[in-house]
CSV table of C-alpha atoms in Angstrom, one decimal:
chain,number,residue,atom,x,y,z
S,1,MET,CA,0.0,0.0,0.0
S,2,LYS,CA,1.4,3.4,-1.0
S,3,ARG,CA,2.0,5.9,1.7
S,4,MET,CA,0.4,9.4,1.2
S,5,LEU,CA,2.4,12.5,1.0
S,6,ALA,CA,1.1,16.1,0.4
S,7,MET,CA,0.2,18.3,-2.4
S,8,PRO,CA,1.3,21.8,-1.4
S,9,LEU,CA,-0.6,25.1,-1.5
S,10,VAL,CA,2.1,27.6,-2.5
S,11,VAL,CA,2.3,31.4,-2.8
S,12,MET,CA,4.0,32.7,-5.9
S,13,THR,CA,5.8,35.9,-6.0
S,14,VAL,CA,6.4,36.6,-9.7
S,15,ALA,CA,9.0,38.9,-11.0
S,16,ALA,CA,8.1,41.9,-13.2
S,17,THR,CA,9.8,43.5,-16.2
S,18,SER,CA,9.3,47.0,-17.4
S,19,VAL,CA,7.7,47.8,-20.7
S,20,PRO,CA,8.4,51.4,-22.0
S,21,GLY,CA,5.3,53.5,-21.5
S,22,VAL,CA,3.6,50.8,-19.5
S,23,LEU,CA,3.6,49.9,-15.9
S,24,ALA,CA,5.9,47.0,-15.2
S,25,GLN,CA,3.5,44.1,-15.5
S,26,THR,CA,4.9,41.0,-17.2
S,27,ALA,CA,5.6,38.0,-15.0
S,28,GLY,CA,8.9,36.3,-15.2
S,29,PRO,CA,9.4,32.5,-15.5
S,30,ASN,CA,11.9,32.1,-12.6
S,31,SER,CA,9.6,33.0,-9.7
S,32,PRO,CA,10.3,32.0,-6.1
S,33,ILE,CA,7.5,29.8,-4.5
S,34,LYS,CA,6.8,29.3,-0.9
S,35,VAL,CA,4.9,26.3,0.4
S,36,ILE,CA,2.3,27.2,3.1
S,37,GLU,CA,0.1,24.2,3.3
S,38,ASP,CA,0.1,20.4,2.4
S,39,LEU,CA,-2.7,18.4,0.8
S,40,PRO,CA,-2.7,14.6,0.3
S,41,VAL,CA,-1.2,13.1,-2.9
S,42,ALA,CA,0.2,9.6,-3.7
S,43,ALA,CA,4.0,8.9,-3.2
S,44,GLY,CA,6.7,8.1,-5.8
S,45,PRO,CA,10.4,8.7,-6.3
S,46,SER,CA,11.7,11.5,-4.1
S,47,LYS,CA,11.9,14.8,-6.0
S,48,ASP,CA,9.7,17.9,-5.5
S,49,ALA,CA,9.4,21.1,-7.4
S,50,ALA,CA,7.0,24.0,-7.4
S,51,PRO,CA,5.2,25.1,-10.6
S,52,ARG,CA,7.1,27.7,-12.7
S,53,PRO,CA,5.2,30.2,-14.7
S,54,VAL,CA,6.2,30.4,-18.4
S,55,HIS,CA,3.3,32.3,-20.0
S,56,THR,CA,1.8,35.1,-17.9
S,57,PRO,CA,-0.6,37.5,-19.6
S,58,SER,CA,-1.1,40.6,-17.5
S,59,PRO,CA,-4.5,41.9,-16.3
S,60,ALA,CA,-5.7,45.2,-17.7
S,61,TYR,CA,-6.5,48.0,-15.3
S,62,PRO,CA,-10.3,47.6,-14.7
S,63,ALA,CA,-12.4,49.9,-17.0
S,64,GLU,CA,-14.9,50.5,-14.2
S,65,LEU,CA,-12.1,52.2,-12.2
S,66,ASN,CA,-10.9,54.4,-15.0
S,67,ASP,CA,-9.9,57.9,-13.8
S,68,SER,CA,-10.3,56.9,-10.2
S,69,GLY,CA,-6.5,56.9,-9.7
S,70,ARG,CA,-7.0,53.9,-7.4
S,71,ASN,CA,-4.2,51.3,-6.8
S,72,GLY,CA,-4.9,48.0,-5.1
S,73,GLU,CA,-4.2,44.3,-4.6
S,74,ALA,CA,-5.8,41.0,-5.5
S,75,THR,CA,-4.9,37.4,-4.8
S,76,ILE,CA,-6.0,34.6,-7.0
S,77,GLU,CA,-5.9,30.9,-5.9
S,78,VAL,CA,-5.6,28.3,-8.7
S,79,VAL,CA,-4.7,24.7,-9.2
S,80,VAL,CA,-1.8,24.2,-11.6
S,81,LYS,CA,-2.6,20.9,-13.4
S,82,ALA,CA,0.0,18.3,-14.3
S,83,ASP,CA,-0.1,19.5,-17.9
S,84,GLY,CA,0.8,23.1,-16.8
S,85,THR,CA,-2.7,24.6,-17.4
S,86,VAL,CA,-4.7,26.4,-14.8
S,87,GLY,CA,-7.9,25.1,-13.2
S,88,ASN,CA,-10.3,26.0,-10.3
S,89,ALA,CA,-9.3,29.7,-10.3
S,90,THR,CA,-11.0,31.7,-7.5
S,91,ILE,CA,-10.6,35.1,-6.0
S,92,GLN,CA,-9.0,34.7,-2.6
S,93,SER,CA,-9.0,38.5,-1.8
S,94,ALA,CA,-9.2,41.8,-3.6
S,95,ASP,CA,-9.1,45.5,-2.5
S,96,ASP,CA,-11.9,46.1,-5.0
S,97,PRO,CA,-14.1,43.5,-6.8
S,98,ALA,CA,-13.0,44.9,-10.1
S,99,PHE,CA,-9.3,44.1,-9.3
S,100,GLY,CA,-10.3,40.6,-8.5
S,101,GLN,CA,-12.2,40.1,-11.7
S,102,ALA,CA,-9.4,41.5,-13.8
S,103,ALA,CA,-6.8,39.3,-12.2
S,104,LEU,CA,-9.1,36.2,-12.4
S,105,ALA,CA,-9.7,36.8,-16.2
S,106,ALA,CA,-5.9,37.1,-16.9
S,107,VAL,CA,-4.7,34.2,-14.8
S,108,LYS,CA,-7.0,31.6,-16.5
S,109,ASP,CA,-4.7,32.0,-19.6
S,110,TRP,CA,-1.5,31.4,-17.6
S,111,LYS,CA,0.7,28.4,-18.5
S,112,PHE,CA,3.2,26.7,-16.2
S,113,GLU,CA,6.0,24.3,-16.2
S,114,PRO,CA,4.2,21.8,-13.9
S,115,GLY,CA,5.2,21.2,-10.4
S,116,LEU,CA,6.7,17.8,-9.4
S,117,ARG,CA,5.8,15.6,-6.5
S,118,GLU,CA,8.2,12.7,-5.9
S,119,GLY,CA,9.6,13.2,-9.4
S,120,ALA,CA,6.4,13.2,-11.4
S,121,PRO,CA,4.2,16.1,-12.7
S,122,ALA,CA,1.5,16.8,-10.1
S,123,GLU,CA,-1.3,19.2,-9.5
S,124,LYS,CA,-0.5,21.9,-7.0
S,125,ARG,CA,-2.6,24.7,-5.6
S,126,VAL,CA,-1.0,28.1,-5.7
S,127,ALA,CA,-1.9,31.6,-4.6
S,128,ILE,CA,-0.8,34.4,-6.9
S,129,PRO,CA,-0.8,38.0,-5.6
S,130,PHE,CA,-1.3,40.9,-8.1
S,131,HIS,CA,-0.7,44.6,-7.7
S,132,PHE,CA,-2.7,47.1,-9.7
S,133,GLN,CA,-1.5,50.7,-10.2
S,134,ALA,CA,-3.6,53.1,-12.2
S,135,PRO,CA,-2.0,54.2,-15.5
S,136,LEU,CA,-0.2,57.5,-15.0
S,137,GLU,CA,-2.6,59.4,-17.3
S,138,GLN,CA,-5.5,58.3,-15.1
S,139,GLN,CA,-3.6,59.4,-12.0
S,140,PHE,CA,-3.4,62.8,-13.6
S,141,ASN,CA,-7.1,62.8,-14.4
S,142,ALA,CA,-8.0,61.8,-10.8
S,143,ALA,CA,-5.6,64.3,-9.2
S,144,PHE,CA,-6.7,67.3,-11.2
S,145,LYS,CA,-10.4,66.2,-11.3
S,146,ARG,CA,-10.6,66.7,-15.0
S,147,LYS,CA,-9.6,65.1,-18.3
S,148,VAL,CA,-6.0,66.0,-18.5
S,149,PHE,CA,-5.6,63.1,-21.0
S,150,GLY,CA,-8.3,62.1,-23.4
S,151,GLU,CA,-9.7,62.3,-26.9
S,152,LEU,CA,-10.5,65.7,-28.2
S,153,PRO,CA,-13.9,66.3,-29.8
S,154,GLU,CA,-12.3,68.0,-32.7
S,155,PRO,CA,-8.8,68.4,-34.2
S,156,ALA,CA,-6.5,71.0,-32.5
S,157,LEU,CA,-5.3,73.9,-34.6
S,158,THR,CA,-1.5,74.4,-35.1
S,159,ALA,CA,-0.2,77.8,-34.1
S,160,LYS,CA,-0.1,78.8,-37.7
S,161,GLU,CA,-3.7,77.8,-38.2
S,162,PHE,CA,-4.7,79.7,-35.1
S,163,GLY,CA,-2.9,82.8,-36.4
S,164,ALA,CA,-2.5,84.6,-33.1
S,165,LYS,CA,-0.2,84.4,-30.0
S,166,LEU,CA,-1.7,82.4,-27.1
S,167,LYS,CA,-1.8,84.5,-23.9
S,168,VAL,CA,-0.7,82.9,-20.7
S,169,LYS,CA,-2.7,83.7,-17.5
S,170,ASP,CA,-0.9,81.4,-15.0
S,171,LYS,CA,2.6,80.4,-15.8
S,172,ALA,CA,4.3,77.1,-15.0
S,173,LYS,CA,5.6,76.9,-11.4
S,174,PRO,CA,7.7,73.8,-11.3
S,175,VAL,CA,8.7,72.1,-8.0
S,176,TYR,CA,12.2,70.7,-7.9
S,177,PRO,CA,12.2,67.0,-7.0
S,178,ARG,CA,13.3,66.5,-3.4
S,179,GLN,CA,14.7,63.1,-4.0
S,180,LEU,CA,17.4,64.7,-6.2
S,181,GLY,CA,18.7,66.4,-3.0
S,182,ARG,CA,22.1,68.0,-3.7
S,183,SER,CA,22.7,66.1,-6.9
S,184,GLY,CA,22.8,69.4,-8.8
S,185,VAL,CA,20.7,67.9,-11.6
S,186,LYS,CA,19.1,70.7,-13.6
S,187,GLY,CA,17.8,71.3,-17.1
S,188,ASP,CA,15.1,72.3,-19.5
S,189,VAL,CA,12.1,70.1,-20.4
S,190,LYS,CA,10.2,71.0,-23.6
S,191,VAL,CA,6.5,70.1,-23.3
S,192,ALA,CA,4.0,70.1,-26.1
S,193,PHE,CA,0.3,70.2,-25.3
S,194,VAL,CA,-3.1,71.4,-26.3
S,195,VAL,CA,-4.9,74.5,-25.0
S,196,THR,CA,-8.7,73.9,-24.7
S,197,PRO,CA,-11.4,76.5,-25.5
S,198,GLU,CA,-11.6,77.1,-21.7
S,199,GLY,CA,-7.9,77.8,-21.6
S,200,LYS,CA,-6.9,74.6,-19.8
S,201,VAL,CA,-3.8,72.4,-20.7
S,202,VAL,CA,-4.5,68.9,-21.9
S,203,ASN,CA,-2.6,66.0,-23.5
S,204,PRO,CA,1.0,67.1,-22.5
S,205,ARG,CA,3.9,65.2,-24.1
S,206,ILE,CA,7.6,65.6,-24.1
S,207,GLU,CA,9.4,66.8,-27.1
S,208,GLY,CA,13.1,66.1,-27.6
S,209,GLU,CA,15.5,64.9,-25.0
S,210,ALA,CA,15.0,65.5,-21.3
S,211,LYS,CA,16.5,64.3,-18.0
S,212,ARG,CA,14.2,61.6,-16.7
S,213,ASP,CA,14.0,63.0,-13.1
S,214,LEU,CA,12.8,66.4,-14.4
S,215,ILE,CA,10.1,65.2,-16.7
S,216,LEU,CA,7.3,64.5,-14.2
S,217,PRO,CA,7.6,67.9,-12.3
S,218,ALA,CA,7.8,69.7,-15.6
S,219,VAL,CA,4.6,68.0,-16.8
S,220,VAL,CA,2.8,68.7,-13.5
S,221,ALA,CA,3.7,72.3,-13.7
S,222,VAL,CA,2.5,72.7,-17.3
S,223,VAL,CA,-0.8,71.0,-16.6
S,224,GLN,CA,-1.5,73.7,-14.0
S,225,MET,CA,-0.9,76.5,-16.5
S,226,THR,CA,-3.9,78.4,-17.8
S,227,TYR,CA,-4.4,80.5,-20.9
S,228,GLN,CA,-6.8,83.1,-22.2
S,229,PRO,CA,-9.4,81.0,-23.9
S,230,PRO,CA,-8.4,80.8,-27.6
S,231,ILE,CA,-11.2,82.0,-29.9
S,232,LYS,CA,-11.1,82.0,-33.8
S,233,ASN,CA,-14.0,83.4,-35.9
S,234,GLY,CA,-16.1,83.9,-32.7
S,235,LYS,CA,-15.7,80.2,-31.7
S,236,GLY,CA,-13.7,78.6,-29.0
S,237,VAL,CA,-11.0,76.3,-30.4
S,238,TYR,CA,-8.3,73.8,-29.4
S,239,VAL,CA,-4.8,75.0,-30.2
S,240,GLU,CA,-1.5,73.2,-30.1
S,241,ALA,CA,1.3,74.8,-28.1
S,242,THR,CA,4.7,74.2,-26.6
S,243,THR,CA,6.6,75.6,-23.6
S,244,THR,CA,10.0,74.9,-22.0
S,245,VAL,CA,10.2,74.4,-18.2
S,246,HIS,CA,13.5,75.0,-16.4
S,247,LEU,CA,14.3,73.2,-13.2
S,248,GLU,CA,17.3,73.5,-11.0
S,249,PRO,CA,18.2,72.9,-7.3
S,250,PRO,CA,16.6,75.2,-4.7
S,251,SER,CA,20.1,76.6,-3.7
S,252,SER,CA,20.1,78.4,-7.1
S,253,PRO,CA,17.3,80.6,-8.5
S,254,VAL,CA,14.5,78.2,-9.1
S,255,GLY,CA,11.3,78.1,-11.1
S,256,ARG,CA,11.9,80.5,-13.9
S,257,GLY,CA,8.6,79.1,-15.0
S,258,SER,CA,7.9,78.6,-18.7
S,259,ARG,CA,9.6,79.9,-21.7
S,260,GLY,CA,8.1,80.0,-25.1
S,261,GLY,CA,4.5,79.0,-25.8
S,262,GLY,CA,2.1,79.5,-28.6
S,263,ARG,CA,3.9,77.2,-31.0
S,264,GLY,CA,3.2,73.6,-31.5
S,265,GLY,CA,3.7,70.6,-33.7
S,266,ARG,CA,2.1,67.3,-34.4
S,267,GLY,CA,5.2,65.3,-33.8
S,268,SER,CA,5.6,62.5,-31.3
S,269,GLY,CA,7.6,62.9,-28.1
S,270,GLY,CA,9.7,60.7,-25.9
S,271,GLY,CA,11.2,60.4,-22.5
S,272,GLY,CA,10.1,58.6,-19.3
S,273,ILE,CA,8.3,59.4,-16.2
S,274,GLY,CA,8.6,58.1,-12.7
S,275,GLY,CA,8.7,59.4,-9.1
S,276,ASP,CA,6.2,60.5,-6.5
S,277,ASP,CA,7.3,64.0,-5.4
S,278,ASN,CA,4.3,65.5,-7.2
S,279,GLY,CA,1.9,62.8,-6.0
S,280,PHE,CA,2.3,60.5,-8.9
S,281,GLY,CA,4.2,57.3,-9.4
S,282,GLY,CA,4.9,54.5,-11.9
S,283,GLY,CA,3.9,54.3,-15.5
S,284,GLY,CA,5.5,55.8,-18.5
S,285,PHE,CA,5.3,59.0,-20.5
S,286,GLY,CA,5.6,58.9,-24.3
S,287,GLY,CA,4.7,60.8,-27.3
S,288,GLY,CA,2.2,60.7,-30.1
S,289,GLY,CA,-1.4,61.5,-30.6
S,290,GLY,CA,-1.0,64.9,-32.3
S,291,GLY,CA,-2.8,66.5,-29.4
S,292,ARG,CA,-5.8,64.2,-29.9
S,293,GLY,CA,-5.2,62.0,-26.9
S,294,GLY,CA,-2.5,59.7,-25.8
S,295,GLY,CA,0.9,60.4,-24.5
S,296,PHE,CA,0.8,58.3,-21.4
S,297,GLY,CA,0.2,54.7,-22.0
S,298,GLY,CA,-0.4,51.4,-20.3
S,299,ASP,CA,-2.5,48.9,-18.7
S,300,GLY,CA,-2.5,48.7,-14.9
S,301,GLY,CA,-2.1,45.3,-13.5
S,302,ARG,CA,1.0,43.2,-12.7
S,303,PRO,CA,1.8,40.3,-10.5
S,304,ASP,CA,3.6,41.2,-7.3
């Protein structure tokens, strides 16, 4: 008569890799696994191994939480079958039901190198924690309580098409990142954006090269700028513009505000965003969209 051993319940902590413009969210195949409970299984030759994820689609940030700016966690419990597929997936916990459903939908398509029990492929129950972070563009929309990023109802005019100089009411007032300390990092960040018929700034994007640590504070400053509402032929219009924000350490003259303005292009931008000195974190900042939306990008869920 064969003696009975145990099928373990394990918790997986999967590694993440960064995708430009997207919150780091792709699970790696070499994830550490911790056994936390044993369940009965038949014995065999002595060799045990935990399942190893090899195909890990990431959950999208839940649409029902768009522009909420909410971050959260969800843990999904599944049985990894002897053939490496997933079965019996259930939500173990979730900070919001929407996070749980998004993680559950994604994990059903995961594939594993099956776990071993006594040298043979065996079913193992695992718990997979996921962390969700709102895409950075949605963090902006939530923080400013308006659509900083989104589709425009009509094309934006170029400066040439508008035919007049945009008038700034409130200039950019950048805050130098505290985490840079006495590093001495300083520089200019050129930001392209669209001025709405109400004089608000929307859809900012970086043009040209910029120091990564200075991009987020520059964008935050530009989003807070206001303009005299642009009017053409008696009608409020959307107008493309650019401005250059200068940042340098507080020990030197700081916050010269914005330079330029009123000129814009339809080209794409580049650069990267990260940091939390201005109340934002994670995600990526990219170009594109011609002022019609876009700039930031990314889905919002990743395994922890």
